[in-house]
Amino acid sequence: MDINTVTEVLRPRARDEIAAARPGDAFLGGGTFLFSEPQPELRRLIDLSKLRWAPLSAGDAGLDIAATCTIAELHAFEAPAGWTAAALIGECCRAFLASFKVWNMATVGGNICLGLPAGPMISLAAALDASCVLWAGDGGERRLPVLDFVRGPRENALAPGELLRRIELPAAALARRFAFRRASLTPLGRSGVLVIGTLDRDGSLRLTVTAATRRPQRLDFPAPLDRAALAARLAAELPPALYYDDVHGRPDWRRHMTQLFAEEIRAELLGEAA
């Protein structure tokens, strides 16, 4: 879709060339959402592609993902053998259920900034304790857990003029065991419920709920954990009003499936019979 209100496109090649923010600005990554519907408020696009950020950087500290990294680039990443939970990357990329065109254009940062409950890069980042590195217009930088960065559908913690530079996944989280569950109302539909569990070496369990709720939710459970304790925590910390309501699932169905998947994950990771 053409955005006929845009009168200027900037293509900075370095951070100091990024223009000061003004009303009507938008940062352009892949553009798969930006060009998908009318954006009448936009007047200027700041194209990030010429900054040529390295899509991925792996090291002892973990994995850094540039905001401009495409889904295809992330899916092609080959993780070190010890990063067991890196298999979540493929699971979450495939949760897009998108065409190869979208895979090769959509960016990790764009999916996270959009904040939609079904955003699978939000699911991945939240489950693996990711931090968002944000660049301010005055040259400053700050870090924010993705759980705090995503505030709801199309709502995030970016201040005016800030942009998401990269997402950092710590090596400790990538080395955990994990379990993944996803449900949709149709075989090729958007995620209605997505629950990820990760298990630390000390036996503590982390559950991350996305798609079902308006914003990502994380529950931490020390070992041991039984069915009753899990059910009680879910009821207390994920009240009915928190569940999302749209054409991809009613809140009561999302709540039921979240509870079902959470129990399956608890049994799987703690070695009990499902």
PDB file of N, CA and C in Angstrom, residues 190-226:
ATOM      1  N   ARG A 190      -3.621 -17.194  13.097  1.00  0.00           N
ATOM      2  CA  ARG A 190      -2.783 -16.478  14.055  1.00  0.00           C
ATOM      3  C   ARG A 190      -2.853 -17.160  15.419  1.00  0.00           C
ATOM      4  N   SER A 191      -1.764 -17.103  16.163  1.00  0.00           N
ATOM      5  CA  SER A 191      -1.717 -17.719  17.490  1.00  0.00           C
ATOM      6  C   SER A 191      -2.792 -17.126  18.384  1.00  0.00           C
ATOM      7  N   GLY A 192      -3.553 -18.010  19.021  1.00  0.00           N
ATOM      8  CA  GLY A 192      -4.517 -17.568  20.014  1.00  0.00           C
ATOM      9  C   GLY A 192      -3.982 -17.747  21.424  1.00  0.00           C
ATOM     10  N   VAL A 193      -3.098 -18.723  21.577  1.00  0.00           N
ATOM     11  CA  VAL A 193      -2.449 -19.014  22.864  1.00  0.00           C
ATOM     12  C   VAL A 193      -1.044 -19.509  22.555  1.00  0.00           C
ATOM     13  N   LEU A 194      -0.061 -18.992  23.254  1.00  0.00           N
ATOM     14  CA  LEU A 194       1.308 -19.490  23.109  1.00  0.00           C
ATOM     15  C   LEU A 194       1.953 -19.482  24.487  1.00  0.00           C
ATOM     16  N   VAL A 195       2.330 -20.658  24.951  1.00  0.00           N
ATOM     17  CA  VAL A 195       2.914 -20.806  26.284  1.00  0.00           C
ATOM     18  C   VAL A 195       4.276 -21.496  26.142  1.00  0.00           C
ATOM     19  N   ILE A 196       5.276 -20.918  26.778  1.00  0.00           N
ATOM     20  CA  ILE A 196       6.628 -21.480  26.771  1.00  0.00           C
ATOM     21  C   ILE A 196       7.078 -21.671  28.212  1.00  0.00           C
ATOM     22  N   GLY A 197       7.622 -22.837  28.487  1.00  0.00           N
ATOM     23  CA  GLY A 197       8.205 -23.102  29.795  1.00  0.00           C
ATOM     24  C   GLY A 197       9.700 -23.332  29.656  1.00  0.00           C
ATOM     25  N   THR A 198      10.464 -22.815  30.587  1.00  0.00           N
ATOM     26  CA  THR A 198      11.903 -23.093  30.627  1.00  0.00           C
ATOM     27  C   THR A 198      12.271 -23.557  32.022  1.00  0.00           C
ATOM     28  N   LEU A 199      13.252 -24.467  32.078  1.00  0.00           N
ATOM     29  CA  LEU A 199      13.642 -25.078  33.349  1.00  0.00           C
ATOM     30  C   LEU A 199      15.104 -24.794  33.622  1.00  0.00           C
ATOM     31  N   ASP A 200      15.386 -24.213  34.798  1.00  0.00           N
ATOM     32  CA  ASP A 200      16.760 -23.957  35.224  1.00  0.00           C
ATOM     33  C   ASP A 200      17.377 -25.215  35.809  1.00  0.00           C
ATOM     34  N   ARG A 201      18.682 -25.181  35.963  1.00  0.00           N
ATOM     35  CA  ARG A 201      19.387 -26.337  36.512  1.00  0.00           C
ATOM     36  C   ARG A 201      19.006 -26.604  37.964  1.00  0.00           C
ATOM     37  N   ASP A 202      18.546 -25.554  38.671  1.00  0.00           N
ATOM     38  CA  ASP A 202      18.143 -25.755  40.067  1.00  0.00           C
ATOM     39  C   ASP A 202      16.716 -26.280  40.185  1.00  0.00           C
ATOM     40  N   GLY A 203      16.068 -26.548  39.051  1.00  0.00           N
ATOM     41  CA  GLY A 203      14.716 -27.090  39.060  1.00  0.00           C
ATOM     42  C   GLY A 203      13.613 -26.066  39.043  1.00  0.00           C
ATOM     43  N   SER A 204      13.957 -24.777  39.047  1.00  0.00           N
ATOM     44  CA  SER A 204      12.920 -23.748  39.014  1.00  0.00           C
ATOM     45  C   SER A 204      12.362 -23.622  37.600  1.00  0.00           C
ATOM     46  N   LEU A 205      11.079 -23.355  37.538  1.00  0.00           N
ATOM     47  CA  LEU A 205      10.356 -23.313  36.276  1.00  0.00           C
ATOM     48  C   LEU A 205       9.885 -21.896  35.987  1.00  0.00           C
ATOM     49  N   ARG A 206      10.031 -21.485  34.727  1.00  0.00           N
ATOM     50  CA  ARG A 206       9.513 -20.204  34.270  1.00  0.00           C
ATOM     51  C   ARG A 206       8.478 -20.463  33.186  1.00  0.00           C
ATOM     52  N   LEU A 207       7.313 -19.853  33.331  1.00  0.00           N
ATOM     53  CA  LEU A 207       6.264 -19.960  32.327  1.00  0.00           C
ATOM     54  C   LEU A 207       6.025 -18.586  31.716  1.00  0.00           C
ATOM     55  N   THR A 208       6.017 -18.523  30.395  1.00  0.00           N
ATOM     56  CA  THR A 208       5.738 -17.272  29.687  1.00  0.00           C
ATOM     57  C   THR A 208       4.477 -17.453  28.862  1.00  0.00           C
ATOM     58  N   VAL A 209       3.519 -16.578  29.079  1.00  0.00           N
ATOM     59  CA  VAL A 209       2.235 -16.640  28.378  1.00  0.00           C
ATOM     60  C   VAL A 209       2.140 -15.451  27.442  1.00  0.00           C
ATOM     61  N   THR A 210       1.938 -15.729  26.151  1.00  0.00           N
ATOM     62  CA  THR A 210       1.713 -14.677  25.161  1.00  0.00           C
ATOM     63  C   THR A 210       0.561 -15.105  24.259  1.00  0.00           C
ATOM     64  N   ALA A 211       0.147 -14.203  23.383  1.00  0.00           N
ATOM     65  CA  ALA A 211      -0.977 -14.417  22.459  1.00  0.00           C
ATOM     66  C   ALA A 211      -2.318 -14.475  23.194  1.00  0.00           C
ATOM     67  N   ALA A 212      -2.378 -15.180  24.319  1.00  0.00           N
ATOM     68  CA  ALA A 212      -3.622 -15.275  25.077  1.00  0.00           C
ATOM     69  C   ALA A 212      -3.919 -14.009  25.871  1.00  0.00           C
ATOM     70  N   THR A 213      -2.879 -13.281  26.255  1.00  0.00           N
ATOM     71  CA  THR A 213      -3.027 -12.118  27.127  1.00  0.00           C
ATOM     72  C   THR A 213      -2.671 -10.838  26.383  1.00  0.00           C
ATOM     73  N   ARG A 214      -3.114  -9.717  26.908  1.00  0.00           N
ATOM     74  CA  ARG A 214      -2.913  -8.429  26.236  1.00  0.00           C
ATOM     75  C   ARG A 214      -1.445  -8.050  26.155  1.00  0.00           C
ATOM     76  N   ARG A 215      -0.661  -8.501  27.080  1.00  0.00           N
ATOM     77  CA  ARG A 215       0.779  -8.255  27.077  1.00  0.00           C
ATOM     78  C   ARG A 215       1.468  -9.501  27.606  1.00  0.00           C
ATOM     79  N   PRO A 216       2.756  -9.695  27.331  1.00  0.00           N
ATOM     80  CA  PRO A 216       3.425 -10.920  27.790  1.00  0.00           C
ATOM     81  C   PRO A 216       3.437 -11.024  29.311  1.00  0.00           C
ATOM     82  N   GLN A 217       3.227 -12.239  29.787  1.00  0.00           N
ATOM     83  CA  GLN A 217       3.193 -12.507  31.228  1.00  0.00           C
ATOM     84  C   GLN A 217       4.216 -13.591  31.563  1.00  0.00           C
ATOM     85  N   ARG A 218       4.938 -13.393  32.655  1.00  0.00           N
ATOM     86  CA  ARG A 218       5.918 -14.385  33.101  1.00  0.00           C
ATOM     87  C   ARG A 218       5.640 -14.759  34.551  1.00  0.00           C
ATOM     88  N   LEU A 219       5.613 -16.061  34.815  1.00  0.00           N
ATOM     89  CA  LEU A 219       5.433 -16.572  36.167  1.00  0.00           C
ATOM     90  C   LEU A 219       6.626 -17.449  36.500  1.00  0.00           C
ATOM     91  N   ASP A 220       7.257 -17.182  37.626  1.00  0.00           N
ATOM     92  CA  ASP A 220       8.411 -17.958  38.082  1.00  0.00           C
ATOM     93  C   ASP A 220       7.997 -18.846  39.243  1.00  0.00           C
ATOM     94  N   PHE A 221       8.402 -20.118  39.178  1.00  0.00           N
ATOM     95  CA  PHE A 221       8.028 -21.095  40.195  1.00  0.00           C
ATOM     96  C   PHE A 221       9.282 -21.788  40.723  1.00  0.00           C
ATOM     97  N   PRO A 222       9.542 -21.715  42.013  1.00  0.00           N
ATOM     98  CA  PRO A 222      10.647 -22.492  42.571  1.00  0.00           C
ATOM     99  C   PRO A 222      10.270 -23.970  42.625  1.00  0.00           C
ATOM    100  N   ALA A 223      11.270 -24.822  42.640  1.00  0.00           N
ATOM    101  CA  ALA A 223      11.012 -26.267  42.762  1.00  0.00           C
ATOM    102  C   ALA A 223      10.744 -26.605  44.222  1.00  0.00           C
ATOM    103  N   PRO A 224       9.947 -27.649  44.505  1.00  0.00           N
ATOM    104  CA  PRO A 224       9.126 -28.408  43.555  1.00  0.00           C
ATOM    105  C   PRO A 224       7.805 -27.689  43.291  1.00  0.00           C
ATOM    106  N   LEU A 225       7.100 -28.127  42.246  1.00  0.00           N
ATOM    107  CA  LEU A 225       5.835 -27.501  41.864  1.00  0.00           C
ATOM    108  C   LEU A 225       4.843 -28.590  41.495  1.00  0.00           C
ATOM    109  N   ASP A 226       3.686 -28.577  42.157  1.00  0.00           N
ATOM    110  CA  ASP A 226       2.684 -29.584  41.818  1.00  0.00           C
ATOM    111  C   ASP A 226       1.523 -28.927  41.063  1.00  0.00           C
TER     112      ASP A 226
END
